[in-house]
Amino acid sequence: MKVELRPVPYAQKDLLSNLYQFYHYEFSPFTEEDMNEDGRFDANIDYFWEGDHRWNPFFIMLSGKIAGFAVVLFENLDTDPDPTHVIYDFMVLPKYRRTGVGSAAAKKALALFKADWAVAQMEKNTPAISFWRKVIGEFTGDAFKETYREDIKKFIQRFSTKSQTSA
């Protein structure tokens, strides 16, 4: 199994936008988001390519096929030269779940940047909470701190990859 992350160029924005429809559909039980009158979820991702260098979208590739996507956000790059990195969005297509593709892709994303990280999950999304606790625990040797933010109803794992030699 060869899992890779490939940066999403502007020319493939529509493809990523299509994948975001599945992402919003799957999240709708947690977000209670409705489709618009055109039968689509509102998913404007234009800003990923509009000169805001905080956004880093990647396709998750498995043997040359798109298996999902990940978006890494340099959260406070506009105010801090050493920004916290965030897995902003992450989705693996259902056919590839529970095969190791998601874990491999997540670890590759975390290994891309030497940084302080924060990864958050909605409290209602228990599969995501379990996934990220396991992945981050394996990736860091359980060297992470988790907090719960009542105001936003999210669990957040914080850790650093600044001192890691390689992952």
Short mmCIF file of N, CA and C in Angstrom, two decimals:
data_model
loop_
_atom_site.label_atom_id
_atom_site.label_comp_id
_atom_site.label_asym_id
_atom_site.label_seq_id
_atom_site.Cartn_x
_atom_site.Cartn_y
_atom_site.Cartn_z
N MET A 1 0.85 -1.17 0.00
CA MET A 1 0.00 0.00 0.00
C MET A 1 0.89 1.23 0.00
N LYS A 2 0.79 2.03 -1.04
CA LYS A 2 1.60 3.25 -1.15
C LYS A 2 0.69 4.46 -1.04
N VAL A 3 0.72 5.09 0.15
CA VAL A 3 -0.08 6.27 0.42
C VAL A 3 0.82 7.50 0.27
N GLU A 4 0.33 8.47 -0.49
CA GLU A 4 1.08 9.71 -0.69
C GLU A 4 0.15 10.90 -0.50
N LEU A 5 0.75 12.05 -0.20
CA LEU A 5 0.01 13.31 -0.18
C LEU A 5 0.50 14.13 -1.37
N ARG A 6 -0.44 14.61 -2.16
CA ARG A 6 -0.09 15.41 -3.33
C ARG A 6 -0.76 16.77 -3.21
N PRO A 7 0.02 17.86 -3.23
CA PRO A 7 -0.60 19.19 -3.15
C PRO A 7 -1.65 19.35 -4.24
N VAL A 8 -2.76 20.00 -3.89
CA VAL A 8 -3.84 20.22 -4.84
C VAL A 8 -3.57 21.53 -5.57
N PRO A 9 -3.31 21.47 -6.87
CA PRO A 9 -3.11 22.72 -7.62
C PRO A 9 -4.46 23.36 -7.94
N TYR A 10 -4.41 24.64 -8.24
CA TYR A 10 -5.63 25.37 -8.58
C TYR A 10 -6.40 24.69 -9.71
N ALA A 11 -5.68 24.11 -10.68
CA ALA A 11 -6.33 23.46 -11.82
C ALA A 11 -7.23 22.29 -11.38
N GLN A 12 -7.04 21.78 -10.17
CA GLN A 12 -7.87 20.67 -9.67
C GLN A 12 -8.80 21.10 -8.54
N LYS A 13 -9.03 22.39 -8.47
CA LYS A 13 -9.93 22.94 -7.45
C LYS A 13 -11.32 22.32 -7.54
N ASP A 14 -11.85 22.16 -8.75
CA ASP A 14 -13.19 21.60 -8.90
C ASP A 14 -13.27 20.16 -8.39
N LEU A 15 -12.22 19.41 -8.59
CA LEU A 15 -12.18 18.03 -8.09
C LEU A 15 -12.22 18.03 -6.56
N LEU A 16 -11.42 18.88 -5.94
CA LEU A 16 -11.45 18.97 -4.48
C LEU A 16 -12.81 19.47 -4.00
N SER A 17 -13.38 20.42 -4.71
CA SER A 17 -14.70 20.94 -4.35
C SER A 17 -15.75 19.82 -4.38
N ASN A 18 -15.65 18.94 -5.37
CA ASN A 18 -16.57 17.79 -5.43
C ASN A 18 -16.39 16.88 -4.22
N LEU A 19 -15.15 16.65 -3.82
CA LEU A 19 -14.90 15.82 -2.64
C LEU A 19 -15.47 16.47 -1.38
N TYR A 20 -15.44 17.80 -1.34
CA TYR A 20 -16.02 18.49 -0.19
C TYR A 20 -17.52 18.25 -0.06
N GLN A 21 -18.20 17.95 -1.14
CA GLN A 21 -19.63 17.62 -1.05
C GLN A 21 -19.82 16.36 -0.21
N PHE A 22 -18.99 15.34 -0.45
CA PHE A 22 -19.06 14.12 0.36
C PHE A 22 -18.72 14.42 1.82
N TYR A 23 -17.70 15.24 2.00
CA TYR A 23 -17.25 15.61 3.35
C TYR A 23 -18.38 16.26 4.13
N HIS A 24 -19.03 17.26 3.52
CA HIS A 24 -20.14 17.94 4.20
C HIS A 24 -21.33 17.02 4.41
N TYR A 25 -21.60 16.15 3.46
CA TYR A 25 -22.67 15.16 3.62
C TYR A 25 -22.42 14.29 4.85
N GLU A 26 -21.19 13.79 4.97
CA GLU A 26 -20.85 12.92 6.10
C GLU A 26 -20.86 13.66 7.43
N PHE A 27 -20.55 14.94 7.42
CA PHE A 27 -20.52 15.73 8.64
C PHE A 27 -21.89 16.26 9.03
N SER A 28 -22.86 16.20 8.12
CA SER A 28 -24.15 16.82 8.39
C SER A 28 -24.85 16.28 9.65
N PRO A 29 -24.68 15.01 10.03
CA PRO A 29 -25.28 14.59 11.30
C PRO A 29 -24.68 15.32 12.52
N PHE A 30 -23.43 15.75 12.41
CA PHE A 30 -22.77 16.44 13.52
C PHE A 30 -22.99 17.94 13.47
N THR A 31 -23.02 18.50 12.24
CA THR A 31 -23.14 19.96 12.08
C THR A 31 -24.59 20.41 11.88
N GLU A 32 -25.46 19.47 11.53
CA GLU A 32 -26.86 19.75 11.20
C GLU A 32 -26.98 20.70 10.01
N GLU A 33 -25.95 20.70 9.16
CA GLU A 33 -25.96 21.52 7.95
C GLU A 33 -26.95 20.95 6.93
N ASP A 34 -27.65 21.84 6.26
CA ASP A 34 -28.57 21.46 5.19
C ASP A 34 -27.97 21.79 3.83
N MET A 35 -28.48 21.11 2.83
CA MET A 35 -28.09 21.45 1.45
C MET A 35 -28.77 22.75 1.06
N ASN A 36 -28.20 23.40 0.05
CA ASN A 36 -28.84 24.61 -0.47
C ASN A 36 -29.93 24.21 -1.47
N GLU A 37 -30.57 25.19 -2.08
CA GLU A 37 -31.69 24.89 -3.00
C GLU A 37 -31.25 24.19 -4.28
N ASP A 38 -29.95 24.14 -4.55
CA ASP A 38 -29.42 23.40 -5.70
C ASP A 38 -29.06 21.96 -5.37
N GLY A 39 -29.34 21.56 -4.12
CA GLY A 39 -29.03 20.18 -3.72
C GLY A 39 -27.56 19.95 -3.42
N ARG A 40 -26.85 21.03 -3.12
CA ARG A 40 -25.42 20.92 -2.80
C ARG A 40 -25.18 21.56 -1.43
N PHE A 41 -24.08 21.14 -0.82
CA PHE A 41 -23.65 21.79 0.41
C PHE A 41 -22.78 22.98 0.04
N ASP A 42 -22.89 24.06 0.82
CA ASP A 42 -22.06 25.23 0.57
C ASP A 42 -20.63 24.90 1.00
N ALA A 43 -19.75 24.87 0.03
CA ALA A 43 -18.35 24.52 0.29
C ALA A 43 -17.45 25.37 -0.59
N ASN A 44 -17.27 26.61 -0.20
CA ASN A 44 -16.41 27.51 -0.97
C ASN A 44 -14.97 27.34 -0.51
N ILE A 45 -14.12 26.83 -1.39
CA ILE A 45 -12.71 26.63 -1.05
C ILE A 45 -11.80 27.52 -1.88
N ASP A 46 -12.36 28.52 -2.55
CA ASP A 46 -11.57 29.41 -3.41
C ASP A 46 -10.40 30.05 -2.66
N TYR A 47 -10.61 30.37 -1.39
CA TYR A 47 -9.58 31.07 -0.63
C TYR A 47 -8.30 30.26 -0.45
N PHE A 48 -8.35 28.94 -0.68
CA PHE A 48 -7.13 28.13 -0.61
C PHE A 48 -6.07 28.62 -1.61
N TRP A 49 -6.52 29.25 -2.70
CA TRP A 49 -5.61 29.65 -3.77
C TRP A 49 -5.58 31.16 -4.00
N GLU A 50 -6.14 31.92 -3.12
CA GLU A 50 -6.25 33.36 -3.35
C GLU A 50 -5.17 34.15 -2.63
N GLY A 51 -3.97 33.62 -2.54
CA GLY A 51 -2.86 34.36 -1.95
C GLY A 51 -2.73 34.22 -0.45
N ASP A 52 -3.62 33.49 0.19
CA ASP A 52 -3.52 33.26 1.62
C ASP A 52 -2.72 31.97 1.82
N HIS A 53 -1.45 32.10 2.12
CA HIS A 53 -0.53 30.96 2.17
C HIS A 53 -0.68 30.11 3.42
N ARG A 54 -1.68 30.41 4.22
CA ARG A 54 -1.93 29.58 5.41
C ARG A 54 -2.56 28.24 5.04
N TRP A 55 -3.20 28.15 3.89
CA TRP A 55 -3.97 26.98 3.49
C TRP A 55 -3.14 26.06 2.61
N ASN A 56 -3.14 24.76 2.96
CA ASN A 56 -2.34 23.77 2.25
C ASN A 56 -3.18 22.52 2.00
N PRO A 57 -3.91 22.48 0.87
CA PRO A 57 -4.73 21.30 0.57
C PRO A 57 -3.91 20.21 -0.13
N PHE A 58 -4.19 18.97 0.23
CA PHE A 58 -3.52 17.81 -0.35
C PHE A 58 -4.55 16.74 -0.71
N PHE A 59 -4.33 16.07 -1.83
CA PHE A 59 -5.08 14.85 -2.11
C PHE A 59 -4.35 13.71 -1.41
N ILE A 60 -5.10 12.82 -0.83
CA ILE A 60 -4.55 11.57 -0.31
C ILE A 60 -4.60 10.59 -1.47
N MET A 61 -3.44 10.12 -1.87
CA MET A 61 -3.34 9.23 -3.02
C MET A 61 -2.98 7.82 -2.56
N LEU A 62 -3.62 6.85 -3.16
CA LEU A 62 -3.31 5.45 -2.91
C LEU A 62 -3.07 4.80 -4.25
N SER A 63 -1.83 4.43 -4.49
CA SER A 63 -1.45 3.79 -5.75
C SER A 63 -1.98 4.57 -6.95
N GLY A 64 -1.84 5.89 -6.91
CA GLY A 64 -2.22 6.75 -8.03
C GLY A 64 -3.67 7.16 -8.07
N LYS A 65 -4.51 6.67 -7.14
CA LYS A 65 -5.93 7.03 -7.12
C LYS A 65 -6.21 7.93 -5.92
N ILE A 66 -7.13 8.85 -6.10
CA ILE A 66 -7.51 9.72 -4.99
C ILE A 66 -8.32 8.92 -3.98
N ALA A 67 -7.83 8.94 -2.74
CA ALA A 67 -8.50 8.21 -1.66
C ALA A 67 -9.09 9.17 -0.62
N GLY A 68 -8.87 10.48 -0.81
CA GLY A 68 -9.39 11.45 0.12
C GLY A 68 -8.62 12.75 0.03
N PHE A 69 -8.71 13.56 1.08
CA PHE A 69 -7.97 14.81 1.11
C PHE A 69 -7.66 15.21 2.53
N ALA A 70 -6.66 16.08 2.65
CA ALA A 70 -6.28 16.68 3.93
C ALA A 70 -5.97 18.15 3.67
N VAL A 71 -6.34 18.99 4.62
CA VAL A 71 -6.02 20.40 4.53
C VAL A 71 -5.28 20.78 5.81
N VAL A 72 -4.06 21.28 5.64
CA VAL A 72 -3.27 21.76 6.77
C VAL A 72 -3.33 23.28 6.76
N LEU A 73 -3.69 23.84 7.90
CA LEU A 73 -3.77 25.29 8.06
C LEU A 73 -2.64 25.74 8.97
N PHE A 74 -1.89 26.75 8.53
CA PHE A 74 -0.93 27.42 9.39
C PHE A 74 -1.75 28.48 10.12
N GLU A 75 -2.27 28.11 11.25
CA GLU A 75 -3.38 28.83 11.90
C GLU A 75 -3.15 30.32 12.09
N ASN A 76 -2.08 30.71 12.66
CA ASN A 76 -1.88 32.12 12.99
C ASN A 76 -0.68 32.70 12.24
N LEU A 77 -0.47 32.27 11.01
CA LEU A 77 0.66 32.73 10.20
C LEU A 77 0.63 34.24 10.00
N ASP A 78 -0.56 34.82 9.97
CA ASP A 78 -0.67 36.26 9.75
C ASP A 78 -0.13 37.07 10.92
N THR A 79 -0.01 36.47 12.11
CA THR A 79 0.47 37.20 13.28
C THR A 79 1.69 36.57 13.95
N ASP A 80 2.07 35.38 13.51
CA ASP A 80 3.16 34.66 14.18
C ASP A 80 4.04 33.98 13.13
N PRO A 81 5.34 34.27 13.13
CA PRO A 81 6.22 33.63 12.14
C PRO A 81 6.40 32.13 12.41
N ASP A 82 5.97 31.66 13.58
CA ASP A 82 6.05 30.24 13.93
C ASP A 82 4.64 29.74 14.27
N PRO A 83 3.79 29.60 13.25
CA PRO A 83 2.37 29.34 13.51
C PRO A 83 2.09 27.91 13.99
N THR A 84 0.99 27.79 14.71
CA THR A 84 0.46 26.48 15.05
C THR A 84 -0.11 25.87 13.78
N HIS A 85 0.17 24.61 13.55
CA HIS A 85 -0.36 23.91 12.38
C HIS A 85 -1.58 23.09 12.82
N VAL A 86 -2.57 23.08 11.96
CA VAL A 86 -3.85 22.45 12.27
C VAL A 86 -4.24 21.53 11.11
N ILE A 87 -4.70 20.34 11.44
CA ILE A 87 -5.37 19.52 10.42
C ILE A 87 -6.78 20.10 10.35
N TYR A 88 -7.01 20.95 9.36
CA TYR A 88 -8.26 21.69 9.29
C TYR A 88 -9.40 20.80 8.80
N ASP A 89 -9.15 20.06 7.74
CA ASP A 89 -10.12 19.10 7.22
C ASP A 89 -9.37 17.85 6.82
N PHE A 90 -10.04 16.70 6.98
CA PHE A 90 -9.42 15.42 6.66
C PHE A 90 -10.54 14.44 6.31
N MET A 91 -10.44 13.83 5.15
CA MET A 91 -11.47 12.88 4.74
C MET A 91 -10.86 11.75 3.91
N VAL A 92 -11.22 10.55 4.27
CA VAL A 92 -10.85 9.36 3.50
C VAL A 92 -12.15 8.77 2.96
N LEU A 93 -12.17 8.46 1.68
CA LEU A 93 -13.36 7.87 1.08
C LEU A 93 -13.72 6.56 1.79
N PRO A 94 -15.01 6.28 1.96
CA PRO A 94 -15.44 5.10 2.72
C PRO A 94 -14.79 3.79 2.29
N LYS A 95 -14.57 3.59 1.01
CA LYS A 95 -14.01 2.31 0.55
C LYS A 95 -12.60 2.07 1.09
N TYR A 96 -11.89 3.16 1.49
CA TYR A 96 -10.52 3.03 1.97
C TYR A 96 -10.40 3.09 3.49
N ARG A 97 -11.52 3.26 4.18
CA ARG A 97 -11.47 3.35 5.64
C ARG A 97 -11.21 1.97 6.25
N ARG A 98 -10.60 2.02 7.40
CA ARG A 98 -10.25 0.81 8.16
C ARG A 98 -9.29 -0.11 7.41
N THR A 99 -8.51 0.51 6.52
CA THR A 99 -7.49 -0.24 5.76
C THR A 99 -6.09 0.25 6.09
N GLY A 100 -5.98 1.30 6.89
CA GLY A 100 -4.68 1.89 7.21
C GLY A 100 -4.37 3.12 6.36
N VAL A 101 -5.18 3.39 5.35
CA VAL A 101 -4.93 4.54 4.48
C VAL A 101 -5.03 5.85 5.27
N GLY A 102 -6.06 6.00 6.07
CA GLY A 102 -6.23 7.22 6.84
C GLY A 102 -5.09 7.45 7.83
N SER A 103 -4.72 6.41 8.55
CA SER A 103 -3.60 6.53 9.50
C SER A 103 -2.31 6.91 8.80
N ALA A 104 -2.03 6.24 7.70
CA ALA A 104 -0.80 6.54 6.95
C ALA A 104 -0.82 7.97 6.43
N ALA A 105 -1.95 8.40 5.89
CA ALA A 105 -2.06 9.76 5.35
C ALA A 105 -1.93 10.80 6.47
N ALA A 106 -2.58 10.56 7.59
CA ALA A 106 -2.51 11.50 8.71
C ALA A 106 -1.08 11.65 9.20
N LYS A 107 -0.39 10.54 9.35
CA LYS A 107 1.00 10.59 9.82
C LYS A 107 1.90 11.28 8.80
N LYS A 108 1.65 11.08 7.52
CA LYS A 108 2.42 11.78 6.49
C LYS A 108 2.18 13.29 6.58
N ALA A 109 0.93 13.68 6.81
CA ALA A 109 0.62 15.10 6.94
C ALA A 109 1.34 15.70 8.14
N LEU A 110 1.33 14.99 9.26
CA LEU A 110 1.99 15.50 10.46
C LEU A 110 3.50 15.56 10.30
N ALA A 111 4.05 14.69 9.47
CA ALA A 111 5.50 14.67 9.25
C ALA A 111 5.96 15.72 8.25
N LEU A 112 5.04 16.35 7.54
CA LEU A 112 5.41 17.34 6.53
C LEU A 112 6.08 18.58 7.11
N PHE A 113 5.68 18.95 8.32
CA PHE A 113 6.11 20.23 8.88
C PHE A 113 6.62 20.04 10.31
N LYS A 114 7.75 20.63 10.62
CA LYS A 114 8.25 20.70 12.00
C LYS A 114 7.54 21.88 12.64
N ALA A 115 6.61 21.59 13.53
CA ALA A 115 5.75 22.65 14.05
C ALA A 115 5.06 22.22 15.33
N ASP A 116 4.43 23.19 15.97
CA ASP A 116 3.48 22.91 17.04
C ASP A 116 2.15 22.64 16.34
N TRP A 117 1.44 21.62 16.80
CA TRP A 117 0.21 21.18 16.16
C TRP A 117 -0.97 21.25 17.12
N ALA A 118 -2.15 21.44 16.56
CA ALA A 118 -3.42 21.31 17.27
C ALA A 118 -4.39 20.61 16.32
N VAL A 119 -4.97 19.52 16.79
CA VAL A 119 -5.93 18.77 15.99
C VAL A 119 -7.22 18.68 16.81
N ALA A 120 -8.34 19.11 16.23
CA ALA A 120 -9.59 19.20 16.98
C ALA A 120 -10.67 18.35 16.34
N GLN A 121 -11.57 17.84 17.21
CA GLN A 121 -12.72 17.07 16.75
C GLN A 121 -13.96 17.51 17.52
N MET A 122 -15.09 17.54 16.82
CA MET A 122 -16.36 17.85 17.47
C MET A 122 -16.70 16.73 18.46
N GLU A 123 -17.23 17.10 19.60
CA GLU A 123 -17.50 16.10 20.65
C GLU A 123 -18.48 15.02 20.18
N LYS A 124 -19.38 15.34 19.26
CA LYS A 124 -20.34 14.36 18.75
C LYS A 124 -19.70 13.37 17.79
N ASN A 125 -18.53 13.70 17.25
CA ASN A 125 -17.89 12.86 16.23
C ASN A 125 -16.95 11.87 16.90
N THR A 126 -17.51 10.89 17.58
CA THR A 126 -16.70 9.94 18.35
C THR A 126 -15.76 9.10 17.46
N PRO A 127 -16.13 8.74 16.22
CA PRO A 127 -15.15 8.02 15.40
C PRO A 127 -13.89 8.86 15.13
N ALA A 128 -14.06 10.16 14.88
CA ALA A 128 -12.91 11.03 14.63
C ALA A 128 -12.06 11.18 15.89
N ILE A 129 -12.69 11.30 17.04
CA ILE A 129 -11.94 11.42 18.29
C ILE A 129 -11.07 10.19 18.49
N SER A 130 -11.65 9.01 18.32
CA SER A 130 -10.88 7.76 18.48
C SER A 130 -9.75 7.68 17.46
N PHE A 131 -10.04 8.01 16.21
CA PHE A 131 -9.04 7.95 15.15
C PHE A 131 -7.85 8.84 15.48
N TRP A 132 -8.12 10.12 15.80
CA TRP A 132 -7.02 11.05 16.02
C TRP A 132 -6.25 10.74 17.30
N ARG A 133 -6.92 10.30 18.36
CA ARG A 133 -6.18 9.90 19.57
C ARG A 133 -5.20 8.77 19.24
N LYS A 134 -5.67 7.80 18.48
CA LYS A 134 -4.82 6.66 18.13
C LYS A 134 -3.66 7.09 17.23
N VAL A 135 -3.96 7.83 16.17
CA VAL A 135 -2.92 8.25 15.23
C VAL A 135 -1.89 9.15 15.91
N ILE A 136 -2.36 10.15 16.65
CA ILE A 136 -1.43 11.06 17.30
C ILE A 136 -0.63 10.34 18.38
N GLY A 137 -1.28 9.45 19.10
CA GLY A 137 -0.57 8.65 20.11
C GLY A 137 0.55 7.83 19.49
N GLU A 138 0.25 7.16 18.39
CA GLU A 138 1.28 6.37 17.70
C GLU A 138 2.37 7.27 17.14
N PHE A 139 1.98 8.39 16.56
CA PHE A 139 2.94 9.28 15.91
C PHE A 139 3.88 9.94 16.91
N THR A 140 3.35 10.28 18.09
CA THR A 140 4.15 11.02 19.08
C THR A 140 4.67 10.15 20.22
N GLY A 141 4.34 8.86 20.22
CA GLY A 141 4.68 8.04 21.38
C GLY A 141 3.90 8.51 22.61
N ASP A 142 2.67 8.88 22.39
CA ASP A 142 1.76 9.40 23.43
C ASP A 142 2.23 10.70 24.07
N ALA A 143 3.07 11.45 23.36
CA ALA A 143 3.55 12.74 23.87
C ALA A 143 2.65 13.86 23.37
N PHE A 144 1.41 13.83 23.79
CA PHE A 144 0.47 14.90 23.43
C PHE A 144 -0.40 15.21 24.62
N LYS A 145 -0.98 16.39 24.60
CA LYS A 145 -1.91 16.79 25.65
C LYS A 145 -3.27 17.01 25.00
N GLU A 146 -4.30 16.53 25.67
CA GLU A 146 -5.65 16.71 25.16
C GLU A 146 -6.44 17.58 26.12
N THR A 147 -7.19 18.50 25.54
CA THR A 147 -8.09 19.33 26.33
C THR A 147 -9.48 19.27 25.69
N TYR A 148 -10.46 19.64 26.47
CA TYR A 148 -11.82 19.77 25.95
C TYR A 148 -12.25 21.21 26.12
N ARG A 149 -12.74 21.81 25.02
CA ARG A 149 -13.23 23.19 25.07
C ARG A 149 -14.74 23.18 25.05
N GLU A 150 -15.31 23.46 26.19
CA GLU A 150 -16.77 23.49 26.34
C GLU A 150 -17.41 24.52 25.43
N ASP A 151 -16.75 25.68 25.24
CA ASP A 151 -17.36 26.76 24.45
C ASP A 151 -17.55 26.38 22.98
N ILE A 152 -16.70 25.52 22.45
CA ILE A 152 -16.84 25.09 21.06
C ILE A 152 -17.17 23.60 20.94
N LYS A 153 -17.30 22.93 22.08
CA LYS A 153 -17.67 21.50 22.12
C LYS A 153 -16.71 20.65 21.28
N LYS A 154 -15.41 20.85 21.53
CA LYS A 154 -14.40 20.11 20.78
C LYS A 154 -13.30 19.58 21.70
N PHE A 155 -12.79 18.40 21.33
CA PHE A 155 -11.58 17.86 21.93
C PHE A 155 -10.41 18.33 21.07
N ILE A 156 -9.32 18.71 21.71
CA ILE A 156 -8.15 19.21 20.99
C ILE A 156 -6.89 18.53 21.51
N GLN A 157 -6.15 17.92 20.59
CA GLN A 157 -4.86 17.33 20.94
C GLN A 157 -3.76 18.30 20.49
N ARG A 158 -2.81 18.56 21.39
CA ARG A 158 -1.69 19.46 21.09
C ARG A 158 -0.38 18.71 21.28
N PHE A 159 0.54 18.96 20.35
CA PHE A 159 1.85 18.30 20.39
C PHE A 159 2.78 19.05 19.46
N SER A 160 4.05 18.66 19.48
CA SER A 160 5.04 19.31 18.63
C SER A 160 5.83 18.28 17.85
N THR A 161 6.15 18.64 16.62
CA THR A 161 7.04 17.79 15.80
C THR A 161 8.38 18.51 15.57
N LYS A 162 8.60 19.59 16.28
CA LYS A 162 9.82 20.39 16.07
C LYS A 162 11.09 19.62 16.36
N SER A 163 11.07 18.72 17.33
CA SER A 163 12.29 18.01 17.69
C SER A 163 12.41 16.62 17.07
N GLN A 164 11.40 16.20 16.30
CA GLN A 164 11.46 14.88 15.67
C GLN A 164 12.47 14.88 14.53
N THR A 165 13.24 13.82 14.47
CA THR A 165 14.23 13.72 13.39
C THR A 165 13.60 13.26 12.10
N SER A 166 12.70 12.29 12.16
CA SER A 166 11.95 11.87 10.98
C SER A 166 10.81 10.98 11.44
N ALA A 167 9.80 10.92 10.62
CA ALA A 167 8.63 10.08 10.97
C ALA A 167 8.36 9.11 9.87
#
